[in-house]
Every structure is written in C-alpha cells, then in structure tokens.
Amino acid sequence: MLPKRNVGLIGVTLASVGSMVGSGWLFGPLYAAQMAGPASITSWLLGGFCFIFIVLTFAELASMFPIMGGLTSYPFFTHGKFSGVLTGWIYFLCFVTISPIESLAVVQYASNYFPNLVERTGAKPELSVIGYIASAFILFVIIFINRYSVKFLTRTNTLATIWKLFVPLAIAGAFIFSPSSDFSNINHFHGFAPNGLQGIMASLSVGGIIFAFGGFQSGIILAGETKNPQKNIPLAALSSILIVTLLYCLIQFAFIIAIPGESLNEGWSKLSFTGDMGPFAGLALAAGFTFLCSLLYLDAVVSPFGSGLMMTSTTSRVLRTLGNIGAAPKAMTRLNKHGSPETSLWVCFFVGLILIFPFPGWKEMVTFLTSSFVLTLSVTPIALMVLRDKCPDVKRPFKLPFYHIMSLIAFCICGLMMHWIGFVVLLKLSIIITLFTIIFAIIKYKEGKEVFAKYNFKCSLWLVGYLIGFTIINYFSGFGSGIQKLSNFEGNTCAILFSIIVFYIARKNSLNKENVIKNINEFNLK
C-alpha cells in the first residue's frame, strides 16, 4: 500500500515548525545565555544561517525522492546497504528518544498542579510511580493519534503549533515591554560576548540550539505524503527555518533583558535565579506576570506534546525505511488503512516505554543527541553530490543552484558542528559506532562472502573515519574537555580542512552508477 499524498504546504511547514518549537524554547535560552551571554542571540542567528545550507541540500533530495522516510534512504542509494543501516539506526535512536523525553517534560511541568506526579529523593525531584504511569499514558496517546492518517496528524499539529507560537510571542512581548526589564543587560556584566567566539560556537551544540533546529526534518520526511512535493518541500523547509530563527532570536532577547541584575553579579556562566528549573516561569513570576506564568505552564504541556507528536511520526517512518532496506524486519513496512506505518508506531511505543527513566538532565541528553544528529546530517550533502555525478539526467523538480559549492559549504558546516560538540561526547559516539561497525561486519562475514559483499562496507568506511578524525581534532581543541593545544581559529581551520578532504574522499568512494540506480529502483517512487 502506498502512502497517501494529502498534506499541503501549510501542513508540512507547521510540521517542521511544530517539531522545532518544543522543550528547546523552554530551556535553550537559559543554557545558551550561560555559555554565550547576550551573544546567544547571535548564536541563534548563526544556527539558522547554517541550517539554511543544510536544509537546501535536503530539499533537493526530498523533492527528487518524495518517499516516506526518505532521510535514511539517501546514503543507501549512494554508498550502499551498510551506510543506510548505520545512518538509519542512528536516526532511529536519536528520534525514538525524543518522544519519551517530551512526555516526561509534560508530566514534570504538570506536577506544578499535580504534586503527586513527582517525589523528592534528596535534592532532585524524580517522577513518582503515578508520574511514570502518566508519562506512559501520554506516550500512548501520541502513538494513537499517529495511527490515523498523516492529514489528521498535521491538522492536530497545526492547532498545537499555532498555540506554541502564540505563547512564546506573548511571553517575549511582555518581557520586552515590561518596566522591570533591563536593556542594559545586553552590554553590562563583561560585555556582549563575555566568553568570546568560543562561547557562541559551543552554545550551538551544548546550549541546545542545534537540537532545536533539528525538527526541520519532520516536514521533509513527509515528502511521500505531500501534495506537489516538488514545490512544497523546498518552500516549507526554508520557511520553517526562517520562522523559527526569528522566533528564537526574539525569545532569547526577551530572556536576556528580563534577568534581574543581581542574578548576574557572578557573570553569565554562573547565571541562576529563583525558579530557574523552569526559566521563563521563574522570570515571569519575578516580573509579576501571574497570568502569563499560568499560560506558560500550560504551554509547557502543549509544546512538548506537540513535538512528541511530530517526532513520533518521523521516527516511525525512519523505522519503516529501515525495513525497506532490510535493516529491520519487513513487518516494519506495513501501512494501515490510513496510510500510517502501524507496526513501526507500536515498536516506537514499546521502545519509548523502556526509555522512560530519569535522565541526568535536559542539557546532557541534548548534547549527546546533537552529536548523533550532526553525524546523520553530514551524509546528505555527500549524497547530493554523488547523485549529481552518477544520475545527472534524473528529473530534479528542485535543483539546488551552485550545488557543488552549496553541498561543500553544508558539509563543512556539519564539520564545524562536529568540532563544537567537543571531545568527550564525540569519543563516546566514536566508540559506539566503531564497535557497531565491527560487530555488524563480523556477523555478515560469517553469513558468507556474498552476503558480506552486498553491504558495501568499503563505501561506508568514510563515515567511521570522519567520526574518529573529529574525535582526534577535538582532543587537541578547547571544546568539551580537550587539552586546548589548538586555538579557536586553529581548531576551526582544522575542522574545515578535514571536512573538505573527507567530502571528496566520500564522493569518490561511492557506488558505481549501476548500483546507485539499482538501489533507487528498490523503492517504489510513484
């Protein structure tokens, strides 16, 4: 059964916007301000600017291959089965974590009204048994809504997204025009950029900015169910990035000027104030905005729920694609009468139940997810270049202008993001990916040389080398507990040069034209 194409431009755009405006706006401004000070506004602008290049490469491929869950298919097309397996499972593990996290966020914020949802064991509040049951129920509701057609899903998400945009704008407006806000915060307390360029760059990864923008894929991954995807996918992708960039810059500005001066006496890096476990709610109470505070707590339920709704849609379609390329059971590809991947959805639910346990914290979780997420982003510019080389005559409804330069820039941006993530987190990811590759290769080799050859391991090695190379660069840098042998300029220069080298190696080390076409034909692109 083929997916139904019944989602329009507005639905796809709001799917992306809805996924990008989740718990990120509730916590991101605090962590970004701690790392970059007032220059965190610049961090959001930089993040939006960088993602435009990345999104444009995605847009060409998504309109060229408007298939359900296409993100995991591109590396399979160009670099073979194992590339698709590796990136697909990384995608899945990234995304399947988010919905449980958002359901936990809903319960934690709801505990302001229902204290029985949490209990204190020491200084840190944790979910009670009732809280865990509530989280599981919310996850079930998210899955249940996703069972119905994507048209119903996007209509549900449209209402949630309109609300999610209204509340941050209302909060930002109230802070900006509040007599208690202090515009001098922008320059006082060690200046506009107290931690310099390094603070701005680090806030993109550790401060949750990259994580916030990651939701753009929720629109692109619906390409197979979109009306006129050739036109709507590129427009929706760019529109959603611009909308969210402006929104987050406004929110960050409002947050900075609303901070009481006494909270900054020890500098931005040690920023803290009463109620900073819910940063905007704490500031709203301090400013006397009681009504807005209530509105904020309500939005703290709606925003994570809306994001969880769309990320579950994304995750189930990623899992379905893994089934299409033989990396997951074929049952994952089944669609129900509504055109939704039923089996994949319920697998996401049960995996989500396993993942509903206390995390070390939002910031720590986001940092690790960001490293995995950036690795998967890096594959798309390479795939675009290979498909232009090997399949120049294939119809491209949206052709990226100056595709060679734009793809190289997008890949270098991904490289810089890999660098800014830091050493410790990337080391953990390198170990996981390297062990996965070795174990998977041994298993397939034991199944026979013919089976082993079908996975095209040689064409996938650049991904492992790319990850290990950046781990080494980050070890010598000042990001993420590196030994600081490289200055910011030297580290960024190394990251760009290494990215350029890997870009051309990966481009050359791809499948031949016949195998690329063969892999594409394995998918029904009607």
XYZ file of C-alpha atoms in Angstrom:
526
model
C 0.000 0.000 0.000
C 1.368 3.410 -0.998
C 1.259 6.427 1.338
C -1.444 8.976 0.559
C -0.409 12.427 -0.673
C -2.788 14.670 1.237
C -0.595 17.164 3.145
C -0.286 20.719 1.798
C 2.374 23.441 2.127
C 0.993 24.828 5.385
C 0.763 21.367 6.945
C 4.367 20.493 6.027
C 5.682 23.886 7.191
C 3.876 23.653 10.519
C 5.088 20.061 10.936
C 8.661 21.368 10.878
C 7.909 24.447 12.973
C 5.973 22.348 15.481
C 8.912 19.997 15.945
C 11.405 22.857 16.302
C 9.347 24.669 18.940
C 9.271 22.095 21.720
C 11.109 21.931 25.006
C 14.005 23.745 23.297
C 12.483 27.193 23.780
C 11.712 26.435 27.424
C 15.316 25.565 28.351
C 17.586 26.584 25.451
C 17.707 30.356 26.166
C 18.996 29.756 29.712
C 21.779 27.365 28.694
C 22.726 29.465 25.658
C 22.914 32.604 27.832
C 25.112 30.819 30.376
C 27.565 29.903 27.632
C 27.492 32.957 25.356
C 25.849 35.747 27.375
C 23.894 38.282 25.280
C 25.781 36.967 22.232
C 23.475 33.937 22.446
C 21.191 35.991 20.175
C 23.984 35.763 17.609
C 24.162 32.007 18.262
C 20.537 31.563 17.153
C 21.147 33.681 14.044
C 24.254 31.653 13.246
C 22.355 28.427 13.789
C 19.552 29.495 11.446
C 22.051 30.671 8.805
C 23.950 27.369 8.941
C 20.817 25.275 8.697
C 19.670 27.082 5.539
C 22.542 25.441 3.623
C 21.831 22.052 5.170
C 18.090 22.326 4.533
C 18.596 23.234 0.861
C 20.539 20.012 0.229
C 17.770 18.063 1.942
C 15.153 19.884 -0.130
C 16.595 18.800 -3.490
C 16.729 15.153 -2.462
C 13.324 15.166 -0.751
C 11.600 16.614 -3.834
C 13.604 14.278 -6.093
C 12.670 11.231 -3.998
C 9.322 12.053 -2.322
C 9.200 8.803 -0.370
C 8.090 8.119 3.178
C 11.094 8.309 5.498
C 13.478 9.338 2.722
C 16.204 10.637 5.042
C 17.573 7.156 5.691
C 17.391 6.200 2.009
C 19.881 8.716 0.592
C 23.063 7.077 1.978
C 21.671 3.685 0.923
C 21.276 4.963 -2.646
C 24.798 6.354 -2.912
C 27.038 4.357 -0.559
C 25.278 1.055 -0.157
C 23.369 -1.000 2.309
C 25.545 -0.604 5.404
C 25.581 3.189 5.067
C 21.794 3.071 5.057
C 21.772 0.676 8.009
C 24.230 2.764 10.057
C 22.668 6.179 9.467
C 19.161 4.742 9.681
C 19.671 3.239 13.123
C 21.399 6.399 14.344
C 18.389 8.390 13.108
C 16.029 5.981 14.808
C 17.860 6.022 18.135
C 18.009 9.831 18.050
C 14.351 10.300 17.290
C 12.861 7.472 19.359
C 14.377 9.055 22.471
C 12.707 12.419 21.938
C 9.046 11.447 22.367
C 9.614 9.810 25.771
C 11.635 12.836 26.845
C 8.828 15.171 25.768
C 6.236 13.033 27.563
C 8.371 13.242 30.708
C 8.546 17.025 30.250
C 4.746 17.221 30.093
C 4.434 15.324 33.381
C 7.178 17.303 35.116
C 5.570 20.638 34.283
C 2.111 19.289 35.129
C 3.477 18.451 38.582
C 3.091 22.155 39.433
C -0.634 21.446 39.561
C -0.499 17.738 40.493
C 2.308 17.318 43.073
C 1.753 13.551 43.307
C 3.369 13.162 39.893
C 6.821 13.715 41.430
C 8.580 12.820 44.644
C 11.790 14.156 46.113
C 14.599 11.704 46.836
C 17.284 14.077 48.037
C 17.558 17.484 46.376
C 16.464 16.394 42.914
C 12.779 15.719 42.151
C 12.029 12.499 40.283
C 8.855 11.055 38.826
C 6.708 9.015 41.178
C 5.035 5.750 40.160
C 1.959 7.792 39.229
C 4.217 10.091 37.210
C 5.646 7.178 35.226
C 2.171 5.819 34.530
C 1.093 9.294 33.362
C 4.150 9.518 31.076
C 3.378 6.124 29.579
C -0.243 7.153 29.007
C 0.845 10.374 27.242
C 3.188 8.340 25.037
C 0.280 6.008 24.230
C -1.916 8.978 23.224
C 0.871 10.287 20.977
C 1.143 6.888 19.264
C -2.634 6.534 18.973
C -3.006 9.882 17.189
C -0.186 8.916 14.822
C -2.108 5.767 13.818
C -4.504 7.883 11.844
C -3.703 9.479 8.525
C -0.926 11.994 8.357
C -3.549 14.523 7.247
C -5.298 14.097 10.610
C -1.925 14.282 12.339
C -0.924 17.529 10.655
C -4.330 19.065 11.398
C -3.840 18.169 15.064
C -0.308 19.523 14.931
C -1.470 22.713 13.176
C -3.631 23.657 16.161
C -0.828 22.800 18.600
C 1.734 24.766 16.559
C -0.423 27.901 16.424
C -0.662 27.729 20.215
C 3.078 27.020 20.546
C 3.884 30.128 18.518
C 1.403 32.346 20.352
C 2.687 31.691 23.890
C 6.416 32.378 23.269
C 5.489 35.528 21.354
C 3.223 36.663 24.202
C 5.941 35.976 26.798
C 8.589 37.749 24.711
C 6.327 40.748 24.157
C 5.500 41.001 27.864
C 9.191 40.937 28.832
C 10.250 43.435 26.165
C 7.621 45.989 27.209
C 7.860 45.305 30.936
C 9.103 48.262 33.033
C 11.154 45.815 35.126
C 13.199 44.634 32.108
C 16.730 45.988 31.877
C 18.023 46.616 28.354
C 21.479 47.352 29.760
C 21.920 43.606 30.310
C 22.924 43.453 26.643
C 26.241 45.234 27.298
C 26.824 45.146 31.056
C 28.370 42.272 33.002
C 31.507 41.715 30.886
C 30.072 42.913 27.575
C 28.000 41.486 24.761
C 30.131 38.343 24.281
C 31.694 37.569 27.693
C 33.005 34.172 26.557
C 34.015 35.303 23.092
C 33.599 33.323 19.895
C 34.076 30.017 21.680
C 31.009 30.653 23.832
C 28.913 31.428 20.754
C 30.059 28.275 18.962
C 29.765 25.981 21.985
C 26.229 27.206 22.724
C 25.093 25.830 19.368
C 25.752 22.264 20.470
C 25.805 22.229 24.275
C 23.216 25.002 24.606
C 20.626 23.059 22.610
C 20.458 25.317 19.526
C 21.311 22.584 17.002
C 18.885 20.318 18.838
C 16.102 22.894 18.468
C 16.627 23.290 14.716
C 16.724 19.529 14.190
C 12.948 19.366 13.952
C 13.061 20.724 10.375
C 13.270 17.116 9.206
C 9.720 16.367 10.332
C 8.419 18.247 7.291
C 10.928 16.825 4.833
C 10.346 13.257 5.998
C 6.668 13.656 4.999
C 7.672 14.169 1.349
C 5.993 10.910 0.338
C 2.670 12.146 1.734
C 2.870 15.734 0.481
C 0.861 17.332 -2.302
C 3.112 18.750 -5.010
C 6.315 17.860 -3.087
C 8.493 19.370 -5.817
C 7.285 22.829 -4.840
C 6.092 22.442 -1.275
C 9.083 20.662 0.294
C 11.730 23.352 -0.508
C 9.335 26.176 0.393
C 8.287 24.539 3.652
C 11.871 23.755 4.665
C 13.138 27.299 4.153
C 10.030 28.957 5.593
C 10.171 26.895 8.766
C 13.866 27.721 9.363
C 13.259 31.456 8.892
C 10.184 31.482 11.153
C 11.909 29.597 13.949
C 15.155 31.607 13.712
C 13.266 34.879 14.152
C 11.166 33.413 16.965
C 14.150 32.109 18.932
C 16.126 35.339 18.490
C 13.171 37.290 19.883
C 12.754 34.850 22.789
C 16.477 34.979 23.608
C 16.497 38.793 23.549
C 13.455 38.930 25.839
C 15.045 36.409 28.211
C 18.278 38.401 28.490
C 16.670 41.741 29.301
C 14.264 40.136 31.806
C 17.056 38.736 34.012
C 17.365 40.652 37.315
C 20.717 42.415 37.597
C 21.593 40.750 40.904
C 21.441 37.340 39.183
C 24.389 38.371 37.009
C 26.742 39.521 39.759
C 28.933 36.443 39.262
C 28.783 36.614 35.468
C 26.757 34.890 32.781
C 28.389 31.486 33.195
C 27.032 31.287 36.778
C 23.624 32.710 35.937
C 20.954 31.476 38.334
C 17.741 32.823 39.841
C 14.726 31.660 41.797
C 12.678 29.249 39.719
C 15.362 28.622 37.077
C 14.322 24.954 36.815
C 11.562 26.482 34.694
C 13.469 29.554 33.457
C 10.704 31.597 31.837
C 8.210 30.790 34.583
C 10.717 31.955 37.205
C 11.280 35.250 35.379
C 7.557 35.731 34.783
C 6.830 35.352 38.478
C 9.629 37.750 39.376
C 8.170 40.332 36.988
C 4.667 39.892 38.444
C 3.156 38.262 35.339
C 0.990 35.782 37.215
C -1.393 35.169 34.322
C 1.442 34.683 31.836
C 3.084 32.297 34.250
C -0.057 30.138 34.230
C -0.137 30.377 30.442
C 3.495 29.344 30.345
C 2.936 26.252 32.463
C 0.070 25.287 30.166
C 2.302 25.755 27.126
C 4.978 23.677 28.836
C 2.495 20.832 28.424
C 1.315 21.679 24.895
C 4.769 22.343 23.364
C 6.453 19.078 24.393
C 3.284 17.143 23.498
C 3.179 18.724 20.033
C 6.857 17.990 19.426
C 6.419 14.433 20.644
C 3.513 14.040 18.234
C 5.575 15.009 15.172
C 8.798 13.285 16.253
C 6.907 10.007 16.674
C 5.665 10.430 13.108
C 9.259 10.964 11.992
C 10.618 8.013 13.989
C 8.064 5.510 12.703
C 8.841 6.478 9.100
C 12.571 6.086 9.702
C 11.927 2.593 11.068
C 9.760 1.787 8.053
C 12.610 2.764 5.735
C 14.978 0.506 7.687
C 12.518 -2.286 6.931
C 12.584 -1.364 3.232
C 16.363 -1.760 3.008
C 16.400 -4.977 5.050
C 17.916 -3.449 8.184
C 14.756 -4.134 10.215
C 12.028 -6.798 9.946
C 9.793 -6.484 6.896
C 6.801 -6.088 9.206
C 8.017 -2.529 9.891
C 6.979 -1.545 6.334
C 3.274 -2.340 6.751
C 0.836 0.542 6.418
C -2.624 0.557 7.959
C -5.786 1.647 6.149
C -4.985 5.274 6.997
C -1.596 5.059 5.268
C 0.396 5.171 8.528
C 3.175 2.680 9.448
C 1.203 0.833 12.124
C 3.768 -1.760 13.217
C 6.576 0.780 13.356
C 4.459 3.051 15.548
C 3.857 0.364 18.155
C 7.536 -0.590 18.158
C 8.279 3.083 18.882
C 5.796 2.926 21.749
C 7.380 -0.112 23.416
C 10.916 1.204 22.905
C 9.703 4.500 24.361
C 8.380 2.712 27.452
C 11.851 1.275 28.038
C 13.359 4.751 27.700
C 11.030 6.428 30.223
C 13.570 6.595 33.027
C 15.194 9.609 34.699
C 17.869 11.251 32.550
C 20.885 13.100 34.013
C 19.349 16.310 32.681
C 17.951 18.046 29.606
C 21.303 19.624 28.778
C 23.291 16.370 28.971
C 20.736 14.459 26.935
C 20.630 17.141 24.251
C 24.416 17.244 23.897
C 24.651 13.522 23.164
C 21.673 13.571 20.814
C 23.223 16.523 18.965
C 26.409 14.564 18.225
C 24.415 11.692 16.701
C 22.158 14.093 14.843
C 25.002 16.081 13.230
C 26.637 12.851 12.051
C 23.480 11.910 10.155
C 23.163 15.430 8.708
C 26.650 15.098 7.243
C 25.556 12.329 4.886
C 23.068 14.368 2.828
C 25.446 16.853 1.082
C 27.603 13.874 0.050
C 24.552 12.014 -1.286
C 23.500 15.054 -3.319
C 26.930 15.316 -4.953
C 27.078 11.598 -5.784
C 23.592 11.623 -7.309
C 24.501 14.650 -9.445
C 27.619 12.751 -10.609
C 26.024 9.349 -11.207
C 22.458 10.297 -12.188
C 22.696 13.686 -13.930
C 19.666 13.034 -16.160
C 17.212 12.080 -13.424
C 14.375 14.600 -13.086
C 15.007 17.112 -10.310
C 11.903 19.204 -9.583
C 14.013 21.427 -7.315
C 17.618 21.874 -8.443
C 19.927 23.482 -5.937
C 21.823 26.348 -7.623
C 25.628 26.111 -7.401
C 25.114 22.631 -5.967
C 28.829 21.802 -5.719
C 29.675 24.876 -3.640
C 26.455 24.691 -1.612
C 26.969 20.995 -0.798
C 30.586 21.601 0.210
C 29.549 24.528 2.437
C 26.790 22.418 4.036
C 29.261 19.599 4.712
C 31.841 21.991 6.199
C 29.128 23.458 8.448
C 28.356 19.940 9.679
C 32.087 19.513 10.288
C 32.256 22.678 12.356
C 29.280 21.494 14.389
C 31.054 18.177 14.977
C 34.034 20.181 16.234
C 31.975 22.403 18.538
C 30.364 19.363 20.190
C 33.653 18.712 21.946
C 35.872 15.751 22.758
C 34.162 13.739 25.499
C 30.760 13.328 23.819
C 32.283 12.562 20.415
C 34.611 9.979 21.962
C 31.607 8.098 23.344
C 29.841 8.210 19.989
C 33.014 7.081 18.147
C 33.347 4.052 20.403
C 29.687 3.095 19.925
C 29.749 3.486 16.119
C 33.114 1.748 15.689
C 32.036 -1.245 17.805
C 28.710 -1.440 15.963
C 30.524 -1.442 12.604
C 32.995 -4.156 13.643
C 30.359 -6.428 15.198
C 27.921 -5.987 12.292
C 30.690 -6.679 9.741
C 31.775 -9.857 11.576
C 28.188 -11.129 11.710
C 27.643 -10.556 7.989
C 31.026 -12.054 7.082
C 30.104 -15.241 8.923
C 26.899 -15.407 6.873
C 29.020 -15.735 3.735
C 31.121 -13.632 1.411
C 28.192 -12.953 -0.920
C 26.089 -11.565 1.933
C 29.058 -9.529 3.187
C 29.642 -8.044 -0.283
C 26.015 -6.857 -0.541
C 26.518 -4.446 2.356
C 29.261 -2.403 0.619
C 31.266 -1.922 3.833
C 34.173 -0.334 1.944
C 31.961 2.517 0.738
C 30.852 3.166 4.315
C 34.273 3.437 5.946
C 34.485 7.193 5.350
C 31.752 7.697 7.975
C 33.765 5.908 10.651
C 36.955 7.736 9.624
C 35.080 11.042 9.679
C 33.931 10.437 13.236
C 37.303 9.237 14.530
C 39.102 12.128 12.790
C 36.950 14.732 14.516
C 37.396 12.975 17.845
C 41.163 13.424 17.447
C 40.803 17.091 16.390
C 38.516 17.753 19.346
C 41.006 16.151 21.725
C 43.529 18.897 20.878
C 40.929 21.708 20.916
C 39.357 23.623 23.791
C 35.848 22.242 23.285
C 34.413 19.586 25.589
C 37.392 18.872 27.863
C 40.014 18.905 25.110
C 43.639 19.622 26.046
C 43.493 23.101 24.428
C 46.580 22.759 22.226
C 44.664 24.384 19.346
C 43.296 27.932 19.425
C 39.721 28.551 18.269
C 40.995 29.701 14.876
C 43.328 26.716 14.501
C 40.663 24.246 15.602
C 38.034 25.647 13.230
C 40.572 25.715 10.384
C 41.463 22.061 11.004
C 37.757 21.175 11.082
C 37.116 22.862 7.728
C 40.209 21.396 6.022
C 39.445 17.909 7.325
C 35.824 18.264 6.157
C 36.940 19.223 2.648
C 39.257 16.183 2.467
C 36.540 13.802 3.700
C 33.991 15.382 1.321
C 35.993 14.421 -1.760
C 37.014 11.018 -0.386
C 33.379 10.156 0.353
C 32.297 11.448 -3.045
C 34.854 9.255 -4.796
C 34.312 6.236 -2.540
C 30.664 5.795 -3.567
C 28.847 3.104 -5.521
C 29.083 2.956 -9.291
C 26.241 4.263 -11.423
C 24.648 0.860 -11.978
C 24.424 0.085 -8.261
C 23.121 3.560 -7.434
C 20.297 3.131 -9.955
C 19.645 -0.403 -8.692
C 19.277 0.824 -5.104
C 16.959 3.639 -6.159
C 14.774 1.177 -8.040
C 14.312 -0.906 -4.897
C 11.973 1.836 -3.673
C 8.592 2.492 -5.224
C 8.865 6.171 -6.103
C 5.392 6.611 -7.503
